[in-house]
Amino acid sequence: MPEGLDEFATKYKVHSESLAYLEIQQAGGTDITDDSIPLDDRRRKAAESSSKLINDADEFAGTVKEFRVPSAALPDGIPIDVIKPRNCNTNPIILVYFNGGGMVFGSKESDRPICQVLARDIPCVVVNVEYRLAPENKFPAAFEDGKNVLRWVMMNKALIGGTNDSKIGVVGCSAGGTIAATLCHEVTKGIAFQVLVYPWLDLRCEQPSCTEFENGPILTVDILRWSVDKFVKTPEEVENPRASPLLRESFTCLPPTLLLLAEFDPLRDQAYDYKRKIKEAGIDAESLMIKGSLHGFFSKPGHFKDLGLKAREKMFAFIKKRVASS
């Protein structure tokens, strides 16, 4: 076992899939914060290192169509993939999905496999969003892209394979969870539910889990702070409730919420604080912490087969219940 992992495995009850992933990352991981390496190279290497671990959609049968959502900021529009499985019903749910990556990394291509898994297994239509990344596009560019796409989807349900009666939910992983959470505060009608997967809800990163897992094992507080520096224009923006939705004053406008959490994750306690505020506002909120898991497990279904399935089963049951009651 690589240096340091034996101590971690002794202190915590780590799932075998997580241990194997840690070994892979230590053997060939990329230092994404090394600014001496061109950012495009780091993005490419990070995507390559994850590509072998994410694919679990070999059995996907359906269509993947690219659309361009009109945007004043992008002459060619915001790229989205609309993923529709062959087994979709006549009035499908539509999920609007935002990938993770600290607002600096990630793409719709990197998360296409998990989107295909969700589309196949719910089944539903998934809109996989390519929002603008930092540092080329600082706050609030990603949020503006997300809002444009969400509103466009609401007005074009039939065009993308749904119907006028299709329910819409938003899903976001990590930094994508930041976008999804903020959109639910800003677009207060037409969202049936939100699923936030180990979301980043407070850019200040001061919760107890940020201290406990300050040095990883996968996501470190230094990586989070590096990402914040790339994302915001001024230090004060970390306290902007749009960037840190945990700091919102009101939660009464939110739809029913599910939070899926990793056990060994500096962001874990932010989600519990967020759930508490939602419930105090009288809104239904559920959470499930996947024991033995690491930040990032959900979007790598090819590797995290057991842990990913546990999270998806909870997600599918939550969606079924919320859509049936809406």
mmCIF file of C-alpha atoms in Angstrom:
data_model
loop_
_atom_site.group_PDB
_atom_site.id
_atom_site.type_symbol
_atom_site.label_atom_id
_atom_site.label_comp_id
_atom_site.label_asym_id
_atom_site.label_seq_id
_atom_site.Cartn_x
_atom_site.Cartn_y
_atom_site.Cartn_z
ATOM 1 C CA MET A 1 0.000 0.000 0.000
ATOM 2 C CA PRO A 2 1.407 3.443 -0.884
ATOM 3 C CA GLU A 3 2.899 5.595 1.860
ATOM 4 C CA GLY A 4 0.323 7.244 4.076
ATOM 5 C CA LEU A 5 -2.623 5.125 3.015
ATOM 6 C CA ASP A 6 -2.024 2.457 5.642
ATOM 7 C CA GLU A 7 -2.362 5.061 8.404
ATOM 8 C CA PHE A 8 -5.581 6.404 6.879
ATOM 9 C CA ALA A 9 -6.991 2.895 6.444
ATOM 10 C CA THR A 10 -6.157 2.088 10.066
ATOM 11 C CA LYS A 11 -7.877 5.214 11.397
ATOM 12 C CA TYR A 12 -10.998 4.967 9.227
ATOM 13 C CA LYS A 13 -13.156 2.159 7.876
ATOM 14 C CA VAL A 14 -12.494 2.715 4.178
ATOM 15 C CA HIS A 15 -14.344 0.805 1.490
ATOM 16 C CA SER A 16 -12.168 -1.362 -0.747
ATOM 17 C CA GLU A 17 -13.231 0.664 -3.807
ATOM 18 C CA SER A 18 -11.990 3.836 -2.112
ATOM 19 C CA LEU A 19 -8.666 2.266 -1.174
ATOM 20 C CA ALA A 20 -8.144 1.045 -4.718
ATOM 21 C CA TYR A 21 -8.926 4.513 -6.051
ATOM 22 C CA LEU A 22 -6.441 6.116 -3.648
ATOM 23 C CA GLU A 23 -3.749 3.731 -4.823
ATOM 24 C CA ILE A 24 -4.467 4.571 -8.458
ATOM 25 C CA GLN A 25 -4.352 8.295 -7.753
ATOM 26 C CA GLN A 26 -1.103 8.092 -5.810
ATOM 27 C CA ALA A 27 0.480 6.030 -8.554
ATOM 28 C CA GLY A 28 -0.338 8.380 -11.411
ATOM 29 C CA GLY A 29 -2.243 11.407 -10.228
ATOM 30 C CA THR A 30 -1.746 14.963 -11.488
ATOM 31 C CA ASP A 31 -1.097 17.938 -9.217
ATOM 32 C CA ILE A 32 -3.922 20.093 -10.465
ATOM 33 C CA THR A 33 -2.723 23.112 -8.459
ATOM 34 C CA ASP A 34 0.763 23.230 -10.018
ATOM 35 C CA ASP A 35 0.586 26.534 -11.876
ATOM 36 C CA SER A 36 3.988 25.927 -13.472
ATOM 37 C CA ILE A 37 2.171 23.494 -15.791
ATOM 38 C CA PRO A 38 -0.194 25.046 -18.381
ATOM 39 C CA LEU A 39 -3.783 24.767 -17.198
ATOM 40 C CA ASP A 40 -4.944 23.131 -20.435
ATOM 41 C CA ASP A 41 -2.349 20.393 -19.895
ATOM 42 C CA ARG A 42 -3.559 19.821 -16.333
ATOM 43 C CA ARG A 43 -7.149 19.675 -17.515
ATOM 44 C CA ARG A 44 -6.244 17.146 -20.176
ATOM 45 C CA LYS A 45 -4.230 14.970 -17.779
ATOM 46 C CA ALA A 46 -6.953 15.097 -15.136
ATOM 47 C CA ALA A 47 -9.527 14.012 -17.715
ATOM 48 C CA GLU A 48 -7.287 11.200 -18.947
ATOM 49 C CA SER A 49 -6.634 9.890 -15.435
ATOM 50 C CA SER A 50 -10.371 9.772 -14.710
ATOM 51 C CA SER A 51 -11.508 8.368 -18.051
ATOM 52 C CA LYS A 52 -10.593 4.793 -17.142
ATOM 53 C CA LEU A 53 -12.672 4.986 -13.967
ATOM 54 C CA ILE A 54 -15.908 6.583 -15.083
ATOM 55 C CA ASN A 55 -17.340 4.451 -17.860
ATOM 56 C CA ASP A 56 -20.319 2.347 -16.891
ATOM 57 C CA ALA A 57 -22.606 3.219 -19.764
ATOM 58 C CA ASP A 58 -21.558 0.561 -22.279
ATOM 59 C CA GLU A 59 -25.102 -0.754 -22.271
ATOM 60 C CA PHE A 60 -26.631 2.662 -22.886
ATOM 61 C CA ALA A 61 -29.059 2.560 -25.773
ATOM 62 C CA GLY A 62 -30.441 5.882 -26.830
ATOM 63 C CA THR A 63 -29.442 9.231 -28.250
ATOM 64 C CA VAL A 64 -27.010 11.977 -27.291
ATOM 65 C CA LYS A 65 -27.737 15.235 -29.117
ATOM 66 C CA GLU A 66 -25.872 18.508 -28.707
ATOM 67 C CA PHE A 67 -27.821 21.764 -28.562
ATOM 68 C CA ARG A 68 -26.626 25.350 -28.140
ATOM 69 C CA VAL A 69 -28.561 27.451 -25.645
ATOM 70 C CA PRO A 70 -28.675 31.149 -26.606
ATOM 71 C CA SER A 71 -26.536 33.391 -24.408
ATOM 72 C CA ALA A 72 -25.612 37.062 -24.587
ATOM 73 C CA ALA A 73 -22.161 36.139 -23.265
ATOM 74 C CA LEU A 74 -21.438 33.393 -25.812
ATOM 75 C CA PRO A 75 -22.056 34.066 -29.520
ATOM 76 C CA ASP A 76 -22.193 30.339 -30.243
ATOM 77 C CA GLY A 77 -24.389 29.600 -27.246
ATOM 78 C CA ILE A 78 -23.929 27.335 -24.206
ATOM 79 C CA PRO A 79 -23.237 23.722 -25.259
ATOM 80 C CA ILE A 80 -25.468 21.068 -23.739
ATOM 81 C CA ASP A 81 -25.885 17.372 -24.406
ATOM 82 C CA VAL A 82 -29.421 16.011 -24.271
ATOM 83 C CA ILE A 83 -29.284 12.337 -23.363
ATOM 84 C CA LYS A 84 -32.405 10.255 -23.883
ATOM 85 C CA PRO A 85 -32.517 6.493 -23.415
ATOM 86 C CA ARG A 86 -34.470 4.247 -25.731
ATOM 87 C CA ASN A 87 -36.527 2.958 -22.793
ATOM 88 C CA CYS A 88 -37.802 6.449 -21.878
ATOM 89 C CA ASN A 89 -41.528 6.701 -21.176
ATOM 90 C CA THR A 90 -43.865 9.102 -22.936
ATOM 91 C CA ASN A 91 -43.755 11.718 -20.174
ATOM 92 C CA PRO A 92 -40.189 11.563 -18.867
ATOM 93 C CA ILE A 93 -38.562 13.423 -16.024
ATOM 94 C CA ILE A 94 -35.910 15.903 -17.169
ATOM 95 C CA LEU A 95 -32.716 16.233 -15.119
ATOM 96 C CA VAL A 96 -30.485 19.281 -15.616
ATOM 97 C CA TYR A 97 -27.005 18.121 -14.592
ATOM 98 C CA PHE A 98 -23.907 20.137 -13.587
ATOM 99 C CA ASN A 99 -20.504 18.445 -13.316
ATOM 100 C CA GLY A 100 -17.931 19.066 -10.612
ATOM 101 C CA GLY A 101 -14.342 20.230 -10.873
ATOM 102 C CA GLY A 102 -13.885 23.166 -8.513
ATOM 103 C CA MET A 103 -15.188 25.593 -11.166
ATOM 104 C CA VAL A 104 -11.830 25.095 -12.953
ATOM 105 C CA PHE A 105 -11.925 21.485 -14.220
ATOM 106 C CA GLY A 106 -14.539 19.131 -15.639
ATOM 107 C CA SER A 107 -16.806 19.149 -18.670
ATOM 108 C CA LYS A 108 -19.951 17.596 -20.043
ATOM 109 C CA GLU A 109 -17.734 15.031 -21.733
ATOM 110 C CA SER A 110 -16.087 14.012 -18.459
ATOM 111 C CA ASP A 111 -19.480 13.343 -16.830
ATOM 112 C CA ARG A 112 -21.267 11.902 -19.841
ATOM 113 C CA PRO A 113 -21.005 8.303 -18.522
ATOM 114 C CA ILE A 114 -22.749 9.051 -15.215
ATOM 115 C CA CYS A 115 -25.361 11.077 -17.089
ATOM 116 C CA GLN A 116 -26.000 8.093 -19.364
ATOM 117 C CA VAL A 117 -26.284 5.814 -16.337
ATOM 118 C CA LEU A 118 -28.867 8.134 -14.767
ATOM 119 C CA ALA A 119 -30.789 8.471 -18.047
ATOM 120 C CA ARG A 120 -30.787 4.711 -18.527
ATOM 121 C CA ASP A 121 -31.685 3.631 -15.014
ATOM 122 C CA ILE A 122 -34.303 6.194 -13.908
ATOM 123 C CA PRO A 123 -35.152 6.360 -16.955
ATOM 124 C CA CYS A 124 -35.277 10.047 -17.892
ATOM 125 C CA VAL A 125 -33.926 12.779 -20.137
ATOM 126 C CA VAL A 126 -30.638 14.266 -18.862
ATOM 127 C CA VAL A 127 -29.419 17.705 -19.925
ATOM 128 C CA ASN A 128 -25.649 17.728 -19.402
ATOM 129 C CA VAL A 129 -24.412 21.335 -19.210
ATOM 130 C CA GLU A 130 -21.050 22.703 -20.382
ATOM 131 C CA TYR A 131 -20.823 25.822 -18.240
ATOM 132 C CA ARG A 132 -17.904 28.248 -18.469
ATOM 133 C CA LEU A 133 -14.864 27.565 -16.289
ATOM 134 C CA ALA A 134 -12.519 29.762 -14.284
ATOM 135 C CA PRO A 135 -10.060 31.420 -14.358
ATOM 136 C CA GLU A 136 -10.942 32.346 -17.940
ATOM 137 C CA ASN A 137 -14.481 33.092 -16.769
ATOM 138 C CA LYS A 138 -14.728 34.319 -13.194
ATOM 139 C CA PHE A 139 -17.739 34.389 -10.878
ATOM 140 C CA PRO A 140 -20.629 34.590 -11.700
ATOM 141 C CA ALA A 141 -20.239 33.252 -15.280
ATOM 142 C CA ALA A 142 -20.991 29.611 -14.369
ATOM 143 C CA PHE A 143 -24.182 30.624 -12.561
ATOM 144 C CA GLU A 144 -25.371 32.748 -15.455
ATOM 145 C CA ASP A 145 -24.823 29.827 -17.827
ATOM 146 C CA GLY A 146 -26.716 27.511 -15.507
ATOM 147 C CA LYS A 147 -29.656 29.873 -15.197
ATOM 148 C CA ASN A 148 -29.829 30.392 -18.972
ATOM 149 C CA VAL A 149 -29.871 26.639 -19.583
ATOM 150 C CA LEU A 150 -32.436 25.905 -16.884
ATOM 151 C CA ARG A 151 -34.856 28.543 -18.162
ATOM 152 C CA TRP A 152 -34.329 27.378 -21.759
ATOM 153 C CA VAL A 153 -35.102 23.793 -20.757
ATOM 154 C CA MET A 154 -38.286 24.912 -19.022
ATOM 155 C CA MET A 155 -39.435 26.542 -22.264
ATOM 156 C CA ASN A 156 -38.299 23.721 -24.572
ATOM 157 C CA LYS A 157 -39.320 20.496 -22.854
ATOM 158 C CA ALA A 158 -40.883 18.983 -25.984
ATOM 159 C CA LEU A 159 -37.920 19.925 -28.166
ATOM 160 C CA ILE A 160 -35.521 17.894 -26.020
ATOM 161 C CA GLY A 161 -37.692 14.812 -25.721
ATOM 162 C CA GLY A 162 -40.051 15.579 -22.865
ATOM 163 C CA THR A 163 -43.578 16.909 -22.762
ATOM 164 C CA ASN A 164 -45.156 20.048 -21.357
ATOM 165 C CA ASP A 165 -46.001 17.981 -18.268
ATOM 166 C CA SER A 166 -42.458 16.674 -17.698
ATOM 167 C CA LYS A 167 -41.120 17.403 -14.218
ATOM 168 C CA ILE A 168 -37.707 19.086 -14.019
ATOM 169 C CA GLY A 169 -35.072 18.401 -11.403
ATOM 170 C CA VAL A 170 -31.562 19.773 -10.999
ATOM 171 C CA VAL A 171 -28.546 17.656 -10.085
ATOM 172 C CA GLY A 172 -25.065 18.907 -9.261
ATOM 173 C CA CYS A 173 -21.857 17.276 -8.060
ATOM 174 C CA SER A 174 -19.332 19.201 -5.934
ATOM 175 C CA ALA A 175 -18.922 22.626 -7.609
ATOM 176 C CA GLY A 176 -21.803 21.620 -9.848
ATOM 177 C CA GLY A 177 -23.775 21.323 -6.623
ATOM 178 C CA THR A 178 -22.957 24.968 -5.922
ATOM 179 C CA ILE A 179 -24.538 25.908 -9.239
ATOM 180 C CA ALA A 180 -27.568 23.664 -8.737
ATOM 181 C CA ALA A 181 -28.178 24.972 -5.211
ATOM 182 C CA THR A 182 -27.923 28.599 -6.284
ATOM 183 C CA LEU A 183 -30.287 28.071 -9.220
ATOM 184 C CA CYS A 184 -32.933 26.705 -6.881
ATOM 185 C CA HIS A 185 -32.752 29.941 -4.888
ATOM 186 C CA GLU A 186 -33.007 32.061 -8.049
ATOM 187 C CA VAL A 187 -35.443 30.109 -10.236
ATOM 188 C CA THR A 188 -38.194 29.513 -7.728
ATOM 189 C CA LYS A 189 -40.877 28.032 -9.985
ATOM 190 C CA GLY A 190 -40.808 24.936 -12.132
ATOM 191 C CA ILE A 191 -38.183 22.859 -10.277
ATOM 192 C CA ALA A 192 -39.667 19.701 -8.771
ATOM 193 C CA PHE A 193 -36.596 18.659 -6.759
ATOM 194 C CA GLN A 194 -32.850 19.063 -6.399
ATOM 195 C CA VAL A 195 -30.158 16.442 -5.795
ATOM 196 C CA LEU A 196 -26.868 17.807 -4.466
ATOM 197 C CA VAL A 197 -23.975 15.346 -4.487
ATOM 198 C CA TYR A 198 -21.173 16.250 -2.021
ATOM 199 C CA PRO A 199 -21.920 19.920 -2.834
ATOM 200 C CA TRP A 200 -19.609 22.870 -2.189
ATOM 201 C CA LEU A 201 -21.953 25.241 -0.365
ATOM 202 C CA ASP A 202 -19.614 27.573 1.503
ATOM 203 C CA LEU A 203 -16.419 28.811 -0.179
ATOM 204 C CA ARG A 204 -14.996 29.846 3.205
ATOM 205 C CA CYS A 205 -14.526 26.148 4.152
ATOM 206 C CA GLU A 206 -14.606 26.568 7.928
ATOM 207 C CA GLN A 207 -16.691 23.533 8.996
ATOM 208 C CA PRO A 208 -15.279 20.787 11.282
ATOM 209 C CA SER A 209 -14.928 18.324 8.391
ATOM 210 C CA CYS A 210 -12.661 20.875 6.662
ATOM 211 C CA THR A 211 -10.334 20.538 9.638
ATOM 212 C CA GLU A 212 -10.659 16.757 9.930
ATOM 213 C CA PHE A 213 -9.939 16.183 6.235
ATOM 214 C CA GLU A 214 -7.831 19.269 5.597
ATOM 215 C CA ASN A 215 -5.184 17.145 3.921
ATOM 216 C CA GLY A 216 -7.372 14.863 1.912
ATOM 217 C CA PRO A 217 -7.229 12.021 1.137
ATOM 218 C CA ILE A 218 -8.487 13.168 -2.304
ATOM 219 C CA LEU A 219 -9.854 16.675 -1.947
ATOM 220 C CA THR A 220 -7.775 18.925 0.301
ATOM 221 C CA VAL A 221 -8.538 22.347 1.722
ATOM 222 C CA ASP A 222 -5.516 23.676 -0.180
ATOM 223 C CA ILE A 223 -7.128 22.516 -3.439
ATOM 224 C CA LEU A 224 -10.372 24.210 -2.428
ATOM 225 C CA ARG A 225 -8.591 27.470 -1.634
ATOM 226 C CA TRP A 226 -6.640 27.308 -4.892
ATOM 227 C CA SER A 227 -9.930 26.836 -6.752
ATOM 228 C CA VAL A 228 -11.520 29.757 -4.918
ATOM 229 C CA ASP A 229 -8.608 31.974 -5.910
ATOM 230 C CA LYS A 230 -9.144 31.026 -9.570
ATOM 231 C CA PHE A 231 -12.903 31.483 -9.377
ATOM 232 C CA VAL A 232 -13.566 34.773 -7.565
ATOM 233 C CA LYS A 233 -12.496 38.249 -8.613
ATOM 234 C CA THR A 234 -12.097 39.543 -5.042
ATOM 235 C CA PRO A 235 -11.720 37.780 -1.666
ATOM 236 C CA GLU A 236 -15.003 39.315 -0.523
ATOM 237 C CA GLU A 237 -16.939 37.313 -3.117
ATOM 238 C CA VAL A 238 -16.572 34.130 -1.049
ATOM 239 C CA GLU A 239 -19.263 35.601 1.211
ATOM 240 C CA ASN A 240 -21.599 36.386 -1.662
ATOM 241 C CA PRO A 241 -24.609 34.105 -1.068
ATOM 242 C CA ARG A 242 -24.722 33.350 -4.776
ATOM 243 C CA ALA A 243 -21.238 31.811 -4.578
ATOM 244 C CA SER A 244 -21.802 30.338 -1.096
ATOM 245 C CA PRO A 245 -25.486 29.334 -0.956
ATOM 246 C CA LEU A 246 -25.149 28.220 2.669
ATOM 247 C CA LEU A 247 -25.060 31.951 3.491
ATOM 248 C CA ARG A 248 -28.505 32.643 2.008
ATOM 249 C CA GLU A 249 -30.924 34.324 4.404
ATOM 250 C CA SER A 250 -34.050 32.497 3.234
ATOM 251 C CA PHE A 251 -34.597 28.865 2.274
ATOM 252 C CA THR A 252 -38.385 28.865 1.979
ATOM 253 C CA CYS A 253 -38.352 28.963 -1.836
ATOM 254 C CA LEU A 254 -36.462 25.690 -2.295
ATOM 255 C CA PRO A 255 -37.858 22.456 -3.737
ATOM 256 C CA PRO A 256 -37.541 19.109 -1.915
ATOM 257 C CA THR A 257 -33.854 18.334 -1.565
ATOM 258 C CA LEU A 258 -31.650 15.239 -1.397
ATOM 259 C CA LEU A 259 -28.018 15.513 -0.335
ATOM 260 C CA LEU A 260 -25.709 12.582 -1.157
ATOM 261 C CA LEU A 261 -22.477 12.812 0.829
ATOM 262 C CA ALA A 262 -19.063 11.212 0.955
ATOM 263 C CA GLU A 263 -17.830 10.181 4.393
ATOM 264 C CA PHE A 264 -14.199 11.269 4.007
ATOM 265 C CA ASP A 265 -14.736 14.707 2.532
ATOM 266 C CA PRO A 266 -13.947 18.219 3.802
ATOM 267 C CA LEU A 267 -17.262 19.400 2.303
ATOM 268 C CA ARG A 268 -19.379 16.903 4.254
ATOM 269 C CA ASP A 269 -20.447 19.145 7.144
ATOM 270 C CA GLN A 270 -21.459 22.005 4.842
ATOM 271 C CA ALA A 271 -24.167 19.747 3.489
ATOM 272 C CA TYR A 272 -25.458 18.887 6.960
ATOM 273 C CA ASP A 273 -25.635 22.610 7.797
ATOM 274 C CA TYR A 274 -27.497 23.209 4.542
ATOM 275 C CA LYS A 275 -29.965 20.413 5.233
ATOM 276 C CA ARG A 276 -30.661 21.835 8.682
ATOM 277 C CA LYS A 277 -31.462 25.285 7.252
ATOM 278 C CA ILE A 278 -33.765 23.781 4.625
ATOM 279 C CA LYS A 279 -35.667 21.762 7.217
ATOM 280 C CA GLU A 280 -35.923 24.782 9.523
ATOM 281 C CA ALA A 281 -37.603 26.592 6.620
ATOM 282 C CA GLY A 282 -40.229 23.847 6.467
ATOM 283 C CA ILE A 283 -38.948 22.268 3.247
ATOM 284 C CA ASP A 284 -38.500 18.521 2.877
ATOM 285 C CA ALA A 285 -34.835 17.526 2.911
ATOM 286 C CA GLU A 286 -33.138 14.145 3.060
ATOM 287 C CA SER A 287 -29.517 13.083 3.151
ATOM 288 C CA LEU A 288 -27.482 9.935 2.840
ATOM 289 C CA MET A 289 -23.809 9.665 3.709
ATOM 290 C CA ILE A 290 -22.200 6.799 1.820
ATOM 291 C CA LYS A 291 -19.944 5.130 4.359
ATOM 292 C CA GLY A 292 -16.388 4.409 3.307
ATOM 293 C CA SER A 293 -16.571 6.801 0.358
ATOM 294 C CA LEU A 294 -14.410 9.634 -0.975
ATOM 295 C CA HIS A 295 -15.214 12.921 -2.650
ATOM 296 C CA GLY A 296 -15.772 12.275 -6.349
ATOM 297 C CA PHE A 297 -17.049 8.705 -6.140
ATOM 298 C CA PHE A 298 -20.484 9.367 -7.666
ATOM 299 C CA SER A 299 -19.248 10.521 -11.079
ATOM 300 C CA LYS A 300 -16.983 7.475 -11.551
ATOM 301 C CA PRO A 301 -19.454 4.594 -11.855
ATOM 302 C CA GLY A 302 -16.980 2.381 -13.664
ATOM 303 C CA HIS A 303 -14.822 2.169 -10.544
ATOM 304 C CA PHE A 304 -17.181 2.839 -7.634
ATOM 305 C CA LYS A 305 -19.685 0.146 -8.532
ATOM 306 C CA ASP A 306 -20.921 -0.674 -5.035
ATOM 307 C CA LEU A 307 -20.725 2.799 -3.493
ATOM 308 C CA GLY A 308 -22.148 4.444 -6.598
ATOM 309 C CA LEU A 309 -25.068 2.027 -6.721
ATOM 310 C CA LYS A 310 -25.971 2.768 -3.080
ATOM 311 C CA ALA A 311 -26.086 6.480 -3.854
ATOM 312 C CA ARG A 312 -28.081 6.031 -7.059
ATOM 313 C CA GLU A 313 -30.634 3.747 -5.418
ATOM 314 C CA LYS A 314 -31.313 6.432 -2.815
ATOM 315 C CA MET A 315 -31.496 9.064 -5.548
ATOM 316 C CA PHE A 316 -33.938 7.033 -7.661
ATOM 317 C CA ALA A 317 -36.231 6.378 -4.682
ATOM 318 C CA PHE A 318 -36.174 10.075 -3.750
ATOM 319 C CA ILE A 319 -37.013 11.185 -7.294
ATOM 320 C CA LYS A 320 -39.823 8.640 -7.640
ATOM 321 C CA LYS A 321 -41.375 9.827 -4.390
ATOM 322 C CA ARG A 322 -41.045 13.532 -5.181
ATOM 323 C CA VAL A 323 -42.372 13.292 -8.730
ATOM 324 C CA ALA A 324 -45.325 11.171 -7.614
ATOM 325 C CA SER A 325 -46.279 13.733 -4.940
ATOM 326 C CA SER A 326 -45.826 16.852 -7.104
#
